Short mmCIF file of C-alpha atoms and ligand atoms in Angstrom, two decimals:
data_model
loop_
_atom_site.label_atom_id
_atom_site.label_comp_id
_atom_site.label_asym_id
_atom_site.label_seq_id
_atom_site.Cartn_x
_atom_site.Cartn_y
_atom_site.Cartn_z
CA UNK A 5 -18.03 24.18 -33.79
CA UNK A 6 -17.49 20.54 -33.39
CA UNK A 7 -14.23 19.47 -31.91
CA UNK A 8 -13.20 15.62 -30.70
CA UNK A 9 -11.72 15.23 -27.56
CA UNK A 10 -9.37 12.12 -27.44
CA UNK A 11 -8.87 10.40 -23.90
CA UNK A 12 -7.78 7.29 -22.69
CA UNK A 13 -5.10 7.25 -19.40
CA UNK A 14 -5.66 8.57 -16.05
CA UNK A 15 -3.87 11.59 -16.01
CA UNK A 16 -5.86 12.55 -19.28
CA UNK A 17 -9.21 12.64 -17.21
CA UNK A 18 -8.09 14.63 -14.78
CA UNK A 19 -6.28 16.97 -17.62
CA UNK A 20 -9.45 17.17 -19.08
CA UNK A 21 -11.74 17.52 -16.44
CA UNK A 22 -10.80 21.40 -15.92
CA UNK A 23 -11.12 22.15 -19.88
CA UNK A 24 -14.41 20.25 -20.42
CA UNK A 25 -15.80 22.90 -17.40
CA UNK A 26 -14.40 25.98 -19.27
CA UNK A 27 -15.87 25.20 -23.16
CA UNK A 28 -18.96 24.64 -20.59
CA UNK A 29 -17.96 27.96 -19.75
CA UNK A 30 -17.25 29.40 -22.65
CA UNK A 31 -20.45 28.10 -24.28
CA UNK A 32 -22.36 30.41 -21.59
CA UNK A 33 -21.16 33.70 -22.86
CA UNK A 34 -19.88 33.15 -25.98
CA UNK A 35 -21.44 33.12 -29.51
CA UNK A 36 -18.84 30.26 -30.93
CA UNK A 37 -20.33 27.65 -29.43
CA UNK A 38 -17.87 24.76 -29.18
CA UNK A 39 -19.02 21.07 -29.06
CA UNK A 40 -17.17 18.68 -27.36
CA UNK A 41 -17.21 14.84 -28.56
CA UNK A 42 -15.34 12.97 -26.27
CA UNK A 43 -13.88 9.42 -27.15
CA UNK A 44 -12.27 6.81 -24.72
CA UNK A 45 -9.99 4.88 -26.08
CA UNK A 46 -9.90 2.56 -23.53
CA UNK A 47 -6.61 2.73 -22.52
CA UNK A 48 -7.41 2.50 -18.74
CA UNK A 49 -10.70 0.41 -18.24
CA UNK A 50 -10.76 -0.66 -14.30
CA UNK A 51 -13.30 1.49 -12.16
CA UNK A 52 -10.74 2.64 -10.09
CA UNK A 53 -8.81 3.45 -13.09
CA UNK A 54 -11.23 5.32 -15.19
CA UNK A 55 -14.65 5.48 -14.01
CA UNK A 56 -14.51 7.16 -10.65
CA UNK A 57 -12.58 9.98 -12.44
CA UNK A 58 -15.84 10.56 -14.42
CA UNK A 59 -17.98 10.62 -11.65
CA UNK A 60 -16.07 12.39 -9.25
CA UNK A 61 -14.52 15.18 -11.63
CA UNK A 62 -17.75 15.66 -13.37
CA UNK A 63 -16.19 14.57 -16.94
CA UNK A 64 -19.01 14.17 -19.72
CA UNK A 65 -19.43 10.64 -20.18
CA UNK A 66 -17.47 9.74 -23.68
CA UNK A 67 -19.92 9.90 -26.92
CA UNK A 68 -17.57 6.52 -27.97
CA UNK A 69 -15.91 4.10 -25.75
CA UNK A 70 -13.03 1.83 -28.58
CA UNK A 71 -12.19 -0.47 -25.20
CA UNK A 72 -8.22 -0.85 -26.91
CA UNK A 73 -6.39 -2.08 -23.58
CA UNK A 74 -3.94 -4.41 -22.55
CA UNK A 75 -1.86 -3.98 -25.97
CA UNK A 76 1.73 -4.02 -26.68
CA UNK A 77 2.39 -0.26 -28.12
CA UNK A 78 2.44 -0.89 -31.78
CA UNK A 79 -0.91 -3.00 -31.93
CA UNK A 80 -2.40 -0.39 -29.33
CA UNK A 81 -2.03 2.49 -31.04
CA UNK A 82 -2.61 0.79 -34.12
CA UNK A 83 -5.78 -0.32 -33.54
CA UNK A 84 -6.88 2.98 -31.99
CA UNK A 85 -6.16 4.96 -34.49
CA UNK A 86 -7.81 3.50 -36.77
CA UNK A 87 -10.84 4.02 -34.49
CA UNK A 88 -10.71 7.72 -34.07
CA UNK A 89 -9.88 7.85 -38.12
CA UNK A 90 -13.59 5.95 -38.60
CA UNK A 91 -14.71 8.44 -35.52
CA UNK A 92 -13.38 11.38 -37.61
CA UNK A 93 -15.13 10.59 -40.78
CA UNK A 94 -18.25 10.34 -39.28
CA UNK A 95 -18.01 12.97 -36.74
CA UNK A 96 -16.30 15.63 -38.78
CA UNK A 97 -14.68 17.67 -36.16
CA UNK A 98 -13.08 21.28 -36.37
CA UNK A 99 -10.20 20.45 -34.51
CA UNK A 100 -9.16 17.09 -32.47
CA UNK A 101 -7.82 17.71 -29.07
CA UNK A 102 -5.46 15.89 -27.25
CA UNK A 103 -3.45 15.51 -24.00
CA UNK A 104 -0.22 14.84 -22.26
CA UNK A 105 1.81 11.97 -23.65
CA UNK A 106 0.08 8.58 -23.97
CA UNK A 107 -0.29 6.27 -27.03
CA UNK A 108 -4.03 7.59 -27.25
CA UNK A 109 -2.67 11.26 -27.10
CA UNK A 110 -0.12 9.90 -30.17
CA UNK A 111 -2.78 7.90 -31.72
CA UNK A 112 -5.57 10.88 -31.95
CA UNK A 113 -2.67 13.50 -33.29
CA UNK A 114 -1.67 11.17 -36.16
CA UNK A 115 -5.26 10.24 -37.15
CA UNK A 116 -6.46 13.99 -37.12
CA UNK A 117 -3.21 14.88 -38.84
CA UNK A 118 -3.70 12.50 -41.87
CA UNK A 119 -6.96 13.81 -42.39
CA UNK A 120 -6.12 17.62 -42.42
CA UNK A 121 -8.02 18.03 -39.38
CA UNK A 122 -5.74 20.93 -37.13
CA UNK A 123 -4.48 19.03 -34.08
CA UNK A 124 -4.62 20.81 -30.61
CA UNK A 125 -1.95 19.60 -27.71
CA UNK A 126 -2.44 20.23 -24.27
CA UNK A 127 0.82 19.91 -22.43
CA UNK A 128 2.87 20.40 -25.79
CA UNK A 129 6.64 21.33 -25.14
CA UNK A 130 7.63 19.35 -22.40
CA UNK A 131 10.68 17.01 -22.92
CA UNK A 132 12.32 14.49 -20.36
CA UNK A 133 15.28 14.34 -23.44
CA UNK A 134 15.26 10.47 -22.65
CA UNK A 135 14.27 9.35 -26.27
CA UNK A 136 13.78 5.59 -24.92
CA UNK A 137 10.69 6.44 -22.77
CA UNK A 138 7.80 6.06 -24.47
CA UNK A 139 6.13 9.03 -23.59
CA UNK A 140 8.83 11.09 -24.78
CA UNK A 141 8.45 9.64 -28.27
CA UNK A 142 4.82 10.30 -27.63
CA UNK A 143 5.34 14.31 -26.77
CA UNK A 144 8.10 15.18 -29.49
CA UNK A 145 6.07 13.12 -32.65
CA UNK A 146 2.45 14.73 -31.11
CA UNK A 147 3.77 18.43 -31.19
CA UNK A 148 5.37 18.09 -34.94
CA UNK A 149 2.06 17.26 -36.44
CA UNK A 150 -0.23 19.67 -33.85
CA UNK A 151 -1.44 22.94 -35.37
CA UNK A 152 -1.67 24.69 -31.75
CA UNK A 153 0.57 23.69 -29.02
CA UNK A 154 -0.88 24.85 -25.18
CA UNK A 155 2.42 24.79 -22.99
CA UNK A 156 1.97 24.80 -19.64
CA UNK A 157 5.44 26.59 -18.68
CA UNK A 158 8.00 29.16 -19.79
CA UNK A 159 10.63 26.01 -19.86
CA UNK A 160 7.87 24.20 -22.41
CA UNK A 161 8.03 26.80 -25.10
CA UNK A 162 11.99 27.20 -24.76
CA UNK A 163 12.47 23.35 -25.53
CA UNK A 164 10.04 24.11 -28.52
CA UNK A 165 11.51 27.10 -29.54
CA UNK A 166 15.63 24.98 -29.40
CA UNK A 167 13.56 22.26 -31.84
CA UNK A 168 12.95 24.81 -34.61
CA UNK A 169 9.31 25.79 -33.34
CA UNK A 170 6.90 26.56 -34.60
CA UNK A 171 6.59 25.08 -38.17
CA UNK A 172 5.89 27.33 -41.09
CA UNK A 173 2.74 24.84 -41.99
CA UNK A 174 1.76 21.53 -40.14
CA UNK A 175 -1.47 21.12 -42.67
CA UNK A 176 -2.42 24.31 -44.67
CA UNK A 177 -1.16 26.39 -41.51
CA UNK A 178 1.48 27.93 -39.69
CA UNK A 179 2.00 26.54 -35.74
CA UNK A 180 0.96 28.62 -32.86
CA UNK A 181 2.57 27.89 -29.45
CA UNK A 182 1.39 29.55 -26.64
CA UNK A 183 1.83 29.21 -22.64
CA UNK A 184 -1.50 28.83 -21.13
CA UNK A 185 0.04 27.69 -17.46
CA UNK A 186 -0.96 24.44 -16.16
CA UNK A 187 -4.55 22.34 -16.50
CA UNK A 188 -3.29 20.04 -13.15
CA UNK A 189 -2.77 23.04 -11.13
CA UNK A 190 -6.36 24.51 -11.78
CA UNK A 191 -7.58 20.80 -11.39
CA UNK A 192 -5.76 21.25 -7.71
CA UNK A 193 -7.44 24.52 -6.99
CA UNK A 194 -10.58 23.36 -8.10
CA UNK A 195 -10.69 20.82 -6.05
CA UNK A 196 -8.41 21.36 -2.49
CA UNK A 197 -11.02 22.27 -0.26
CA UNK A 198 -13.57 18.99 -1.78
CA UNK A 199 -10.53 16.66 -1.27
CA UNK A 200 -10.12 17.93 2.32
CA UNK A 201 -13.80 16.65 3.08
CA UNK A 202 -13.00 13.09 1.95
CA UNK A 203 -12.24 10.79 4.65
CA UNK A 204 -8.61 9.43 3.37
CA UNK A 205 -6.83 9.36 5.93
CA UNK A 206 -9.54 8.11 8.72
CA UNK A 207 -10.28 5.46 5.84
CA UNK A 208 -6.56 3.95 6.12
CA UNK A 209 -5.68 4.79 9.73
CA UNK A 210 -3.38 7.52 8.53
CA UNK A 211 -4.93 10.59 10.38
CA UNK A 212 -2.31 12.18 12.99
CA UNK A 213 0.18 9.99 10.92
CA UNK A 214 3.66 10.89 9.46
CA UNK A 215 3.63 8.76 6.29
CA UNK A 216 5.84 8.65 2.56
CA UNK A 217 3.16 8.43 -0.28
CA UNK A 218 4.66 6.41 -3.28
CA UNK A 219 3.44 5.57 -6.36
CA UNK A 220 5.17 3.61 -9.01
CA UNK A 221 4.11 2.59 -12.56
CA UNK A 222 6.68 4.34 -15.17
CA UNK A 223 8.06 1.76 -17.45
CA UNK A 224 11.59 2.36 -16.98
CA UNK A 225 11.01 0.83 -13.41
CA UNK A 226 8.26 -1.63 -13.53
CA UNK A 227 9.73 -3.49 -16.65
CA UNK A 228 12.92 -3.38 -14.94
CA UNK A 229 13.84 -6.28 -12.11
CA UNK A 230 16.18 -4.65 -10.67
CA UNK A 231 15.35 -0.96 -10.34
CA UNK A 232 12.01 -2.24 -8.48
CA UNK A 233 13.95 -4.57 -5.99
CA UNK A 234 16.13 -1.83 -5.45
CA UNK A 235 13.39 1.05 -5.42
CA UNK A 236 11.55 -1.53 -3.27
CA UNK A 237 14.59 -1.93 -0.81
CA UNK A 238 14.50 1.86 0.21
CA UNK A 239 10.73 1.96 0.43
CA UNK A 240 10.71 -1.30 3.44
CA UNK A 241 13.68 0.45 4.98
CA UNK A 242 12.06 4.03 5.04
CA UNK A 243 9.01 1.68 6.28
CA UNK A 244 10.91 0.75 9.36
CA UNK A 245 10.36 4.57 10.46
CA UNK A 246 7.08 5.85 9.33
CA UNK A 247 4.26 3.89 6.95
CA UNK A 248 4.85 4.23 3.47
CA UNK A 249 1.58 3.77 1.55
CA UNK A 250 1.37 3.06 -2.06
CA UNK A 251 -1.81 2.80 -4.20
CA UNK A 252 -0.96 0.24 -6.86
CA UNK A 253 -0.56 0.83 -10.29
CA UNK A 254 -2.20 -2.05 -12.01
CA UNK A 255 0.59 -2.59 -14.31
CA UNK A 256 3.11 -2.71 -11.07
CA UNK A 257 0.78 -4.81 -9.51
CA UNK A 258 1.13 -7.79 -12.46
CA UNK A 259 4.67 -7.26 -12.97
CA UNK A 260 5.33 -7.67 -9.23
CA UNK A 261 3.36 -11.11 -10.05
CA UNK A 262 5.09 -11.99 -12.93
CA UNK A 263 8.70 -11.57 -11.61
CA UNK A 264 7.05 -13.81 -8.70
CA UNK A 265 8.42 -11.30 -5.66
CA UNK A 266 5.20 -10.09 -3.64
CA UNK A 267 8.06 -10.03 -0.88
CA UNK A 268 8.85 -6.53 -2.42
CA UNK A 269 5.57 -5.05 -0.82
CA UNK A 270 6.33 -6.64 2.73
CA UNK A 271 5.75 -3.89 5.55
CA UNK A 272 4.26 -1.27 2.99
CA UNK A 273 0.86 0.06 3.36
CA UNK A 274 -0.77 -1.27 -0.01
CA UNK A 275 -3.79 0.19 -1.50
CA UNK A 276 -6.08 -0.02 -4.76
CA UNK A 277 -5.39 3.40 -6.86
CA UNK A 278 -7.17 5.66 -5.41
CA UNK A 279 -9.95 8.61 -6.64
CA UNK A 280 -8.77 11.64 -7.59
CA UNK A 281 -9.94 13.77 -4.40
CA UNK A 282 -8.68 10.28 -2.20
CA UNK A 283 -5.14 11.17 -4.08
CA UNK A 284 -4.72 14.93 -2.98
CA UNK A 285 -5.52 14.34 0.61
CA UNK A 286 -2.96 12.10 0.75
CA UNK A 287 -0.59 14.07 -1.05
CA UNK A 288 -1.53 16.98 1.30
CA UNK A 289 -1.08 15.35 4.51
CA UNK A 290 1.84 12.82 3.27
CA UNK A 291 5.31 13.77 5.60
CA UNK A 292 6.88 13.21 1.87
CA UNK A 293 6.28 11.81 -1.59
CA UNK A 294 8.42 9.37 -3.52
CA UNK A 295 6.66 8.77 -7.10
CA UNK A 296 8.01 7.83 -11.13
CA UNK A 297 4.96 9.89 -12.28
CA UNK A 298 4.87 13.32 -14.10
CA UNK A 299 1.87 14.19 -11.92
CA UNK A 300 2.30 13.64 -8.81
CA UNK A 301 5.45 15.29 -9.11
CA UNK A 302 3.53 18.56 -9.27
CA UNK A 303 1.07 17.76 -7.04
CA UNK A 304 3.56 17.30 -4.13
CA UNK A 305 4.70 21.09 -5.21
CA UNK A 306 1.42 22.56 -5.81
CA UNK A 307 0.51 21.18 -1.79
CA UNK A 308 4.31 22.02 -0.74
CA UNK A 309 4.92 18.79 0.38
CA UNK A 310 8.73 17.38 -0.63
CA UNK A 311 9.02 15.29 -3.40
CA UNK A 312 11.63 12.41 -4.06
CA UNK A 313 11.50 11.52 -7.87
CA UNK A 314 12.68 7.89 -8.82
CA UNK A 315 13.43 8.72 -12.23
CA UNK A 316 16.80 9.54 -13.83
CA UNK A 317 15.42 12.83 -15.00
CA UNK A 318 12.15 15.20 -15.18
CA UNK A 319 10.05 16.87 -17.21
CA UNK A 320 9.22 19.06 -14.66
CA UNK A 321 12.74 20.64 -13.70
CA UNK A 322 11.10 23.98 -12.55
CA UNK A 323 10.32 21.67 -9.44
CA UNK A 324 13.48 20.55 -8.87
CA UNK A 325 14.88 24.18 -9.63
CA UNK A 326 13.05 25.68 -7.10
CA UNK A 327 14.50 22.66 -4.28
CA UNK A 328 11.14 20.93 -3.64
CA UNK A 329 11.73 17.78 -5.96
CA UNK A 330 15.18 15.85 -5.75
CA UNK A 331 15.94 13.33 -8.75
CA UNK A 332 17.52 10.04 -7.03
CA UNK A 333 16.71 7.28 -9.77
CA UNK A 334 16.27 3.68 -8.37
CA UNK A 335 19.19 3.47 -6.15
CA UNK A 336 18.59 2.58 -2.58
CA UNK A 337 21.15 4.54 -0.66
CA UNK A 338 20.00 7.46 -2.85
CA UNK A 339 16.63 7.13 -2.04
CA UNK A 340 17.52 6.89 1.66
CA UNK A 341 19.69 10.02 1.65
CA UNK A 342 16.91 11.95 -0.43
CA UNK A 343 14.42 10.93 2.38
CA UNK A 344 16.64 11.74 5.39
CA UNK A 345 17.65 15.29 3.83
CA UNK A 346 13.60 15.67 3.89
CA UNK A 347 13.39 18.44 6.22
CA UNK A 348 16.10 20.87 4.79
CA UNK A 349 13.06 21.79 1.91
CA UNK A 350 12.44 25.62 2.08
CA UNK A 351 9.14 27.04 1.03
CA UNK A 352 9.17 28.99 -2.54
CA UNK A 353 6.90 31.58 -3.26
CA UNK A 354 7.26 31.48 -7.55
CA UNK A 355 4.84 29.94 -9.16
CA UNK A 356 5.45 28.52 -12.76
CA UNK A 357 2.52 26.69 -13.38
CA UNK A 358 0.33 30.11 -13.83
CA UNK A 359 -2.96 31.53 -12.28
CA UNK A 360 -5.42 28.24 -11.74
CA UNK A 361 -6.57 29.44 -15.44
CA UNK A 362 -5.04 27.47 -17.88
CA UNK A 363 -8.00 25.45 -18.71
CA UNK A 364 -9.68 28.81 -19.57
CA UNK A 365 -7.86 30.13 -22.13
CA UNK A 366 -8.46 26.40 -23.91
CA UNK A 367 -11.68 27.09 -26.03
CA UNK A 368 -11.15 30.65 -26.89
CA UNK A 369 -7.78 29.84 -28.31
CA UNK A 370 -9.66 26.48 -30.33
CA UNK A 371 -11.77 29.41 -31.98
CA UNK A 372 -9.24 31.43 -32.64
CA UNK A 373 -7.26 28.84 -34.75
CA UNK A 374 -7.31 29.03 -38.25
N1 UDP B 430 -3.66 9.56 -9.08
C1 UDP B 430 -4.88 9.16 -8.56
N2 UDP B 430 -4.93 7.95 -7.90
C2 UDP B 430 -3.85 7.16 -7.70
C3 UDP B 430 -2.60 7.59 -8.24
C4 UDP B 430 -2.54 8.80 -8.95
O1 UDP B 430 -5.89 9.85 -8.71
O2 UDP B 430 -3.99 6.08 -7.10
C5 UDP B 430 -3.60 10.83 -9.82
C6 UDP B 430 -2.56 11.82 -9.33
O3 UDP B 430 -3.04 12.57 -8.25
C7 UDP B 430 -2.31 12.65 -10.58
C8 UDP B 430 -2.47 11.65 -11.70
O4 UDP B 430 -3.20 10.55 -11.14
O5 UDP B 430 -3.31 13.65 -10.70
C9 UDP B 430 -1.14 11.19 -12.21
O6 UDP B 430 -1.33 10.15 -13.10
P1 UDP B 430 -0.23 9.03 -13.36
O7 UDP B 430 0.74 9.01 -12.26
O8 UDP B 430 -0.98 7.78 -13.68
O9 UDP B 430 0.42 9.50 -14.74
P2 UDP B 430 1.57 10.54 -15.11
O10 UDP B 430 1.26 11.84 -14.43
O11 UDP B 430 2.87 9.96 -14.70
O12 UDP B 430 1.47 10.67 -16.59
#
């Protein structure tokens, strides 16, 4: 059984890292064998960005590489799909799987779709209910056209079940939804004790430290002057106490240059993005972590460490639910009181990401679908 793995953004190589090992897995003691054909779109290109993920995570190296970057969003995921349509002829998969929320995750569900070919979603269900972010359009027009949706939490399937889910047919088929927990959390358990043999902190002076992590690259913020000079604002003050150290989104980094205000980063600890393992021993020894992504907003729960979201709103509420994530936007005297409330976090002992085997339940659930 053939099936085409569509991948393209950082957080979709670290997704798929943990279900590439289980169809490995499953191929072991099972007689379905599943196949995995992995294309890149391109998406994220840099070394630092895409390649190190490979190598460090143990990802197959993609069967196709399209190299669609640097794109507006309607040439982007234009172009790529026709790519994986060309790659789907040829190939002729089972089943196309994508994840998360990216034009490549939109791009591979609409091309499979087209063709009749049953479209699997991993991280189907969740919903910021911001319609103008991107990656909410993404999510919500990715899980109407997938045949089986893989939510990672009991809040996932209720926002599917409020939209009408599942569909009668999508293709010749009803939809199945089910809750398989969360592929980043067994990515973190996988990989904890590795990440604590890395030498992160010695490598930027930050061992023994108190230091905020940040990391910044959500549209909403970088396209917007004013939410970074504010969100930038509260980052130098809070910098004025203890380092805060930011690996640099790419796309931050060349907006910062094209509004023409490097003075933003002044006093912060700026870094290249990091690896994967360099990422969660930072997150694990950071004092706190102030971040715009959907990721790392976990991450800082799944290593207890408190987590200051500058976003208006979350996917992730269970995090915020269970008081280890607090939603301040871009505001600077927000931020500030966020960061000084810091230490009033209390530890949780619920879990809603599930067992650390999410990624598990993937292939046996791809044979299972009709
Ligand atoms: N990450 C990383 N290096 C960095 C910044 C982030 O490895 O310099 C990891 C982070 O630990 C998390 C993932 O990238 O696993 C999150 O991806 P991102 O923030 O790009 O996307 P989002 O989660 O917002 O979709």
């Amino acid at each position: 059984m053939k099936i085409l793995t569509i991948l393209g953004a950082r957080p979709q190589f670290i997704k798929a890292a943990t279900v590439s090992r289980a169809i490995v897995g499953h191929n072991e003691s099972n007689k379905d064998e599943i196949r995995e054909v992995i294309v890149h779109t391109g998406q994220h290109f840099d070394a630092n960005m895409s390649g190190v993920f490979f190598e460090e995570m143990g990802i197959p190296s993609p069967n196709y590489n399209l190299g669609i970057a640097s794109l507006g969003h309607g040439s982007m995921t234009g172009r790529m799909l026709e790519g994986i349509e060309n790659i789907i002829h040829r190939e002729k998969p089972y089943s196309v799987l994508v994840y998360g929320d990216t034009n490549s995750t939109l791009a591979g569900a609409l091309a499979a779709s087209k063709l009749g070919v049953p479209v699997v979603h991993v991280e189907a269900g969740l919903r910021s209910k911001n319609m103008s972010m991107p990656e909410e359009i993404n999510r919500v027009l990715t899980d109407r056209v997938s045949s089986l949706l893989l939510c990672p939490t009991s809040i996932a399937i209720d926002n599917l079940k409020l939209e009408g889910y599942p569909f009668p047919t999508v293709g010749k088929s009803p939809q199945e939804m089910a809750r398989i927990g969360d592929v980043m959390y067994d990515a973190t358990l996988h990989y904890r004790e590795r990440a604590k043999q890395t030498v992160a902190l010695e490598k930027w002076g930050l061992i023994d430290k108190e230091f905020c992590l940040c990391t910044l690259h959500r549209a909403e913020n970088t396209n917007n002057s004013e939410r970074l000079d504010s969100i930038f604002k509260a980052l130098r003050k809070i910098s004025h106490s203890i380092p805060v150290v930011l690996p640099l989104h790419p796309r931050t980094h060349n907006l910062i240059e094209k509004f023409g205000r490097r003075e933003w980063l002044e006093g912060l600890v700026i870094l290249e993005p990091v690896s994967y393992l360099e990422m969660q021993r930072l997150e694990m020894g950071a004092h706190s972590i102030l971040t715009d992504s959907g990721g790392v907003q976990k991450e800082a729960y799944f290593h207890r460490v408190p987590c200051i979201t500058l976003r208006d709103e979350t996917e992730w509420v269970e995090t915020v639910q269970m008081g280890w994530n607090y939603i301040v936007g871009s505001d600077t005297d927000k931020i500030l009181a966020a960061f000084h409330k810091v230490g009033e976090f209390t530890d949780c002992a619920q879990n809603p990401y599930g067992d650390g085997m999410a990624a598990q339940r993937v292939p046996q659930l791809i044979c299972n679908l009709k």
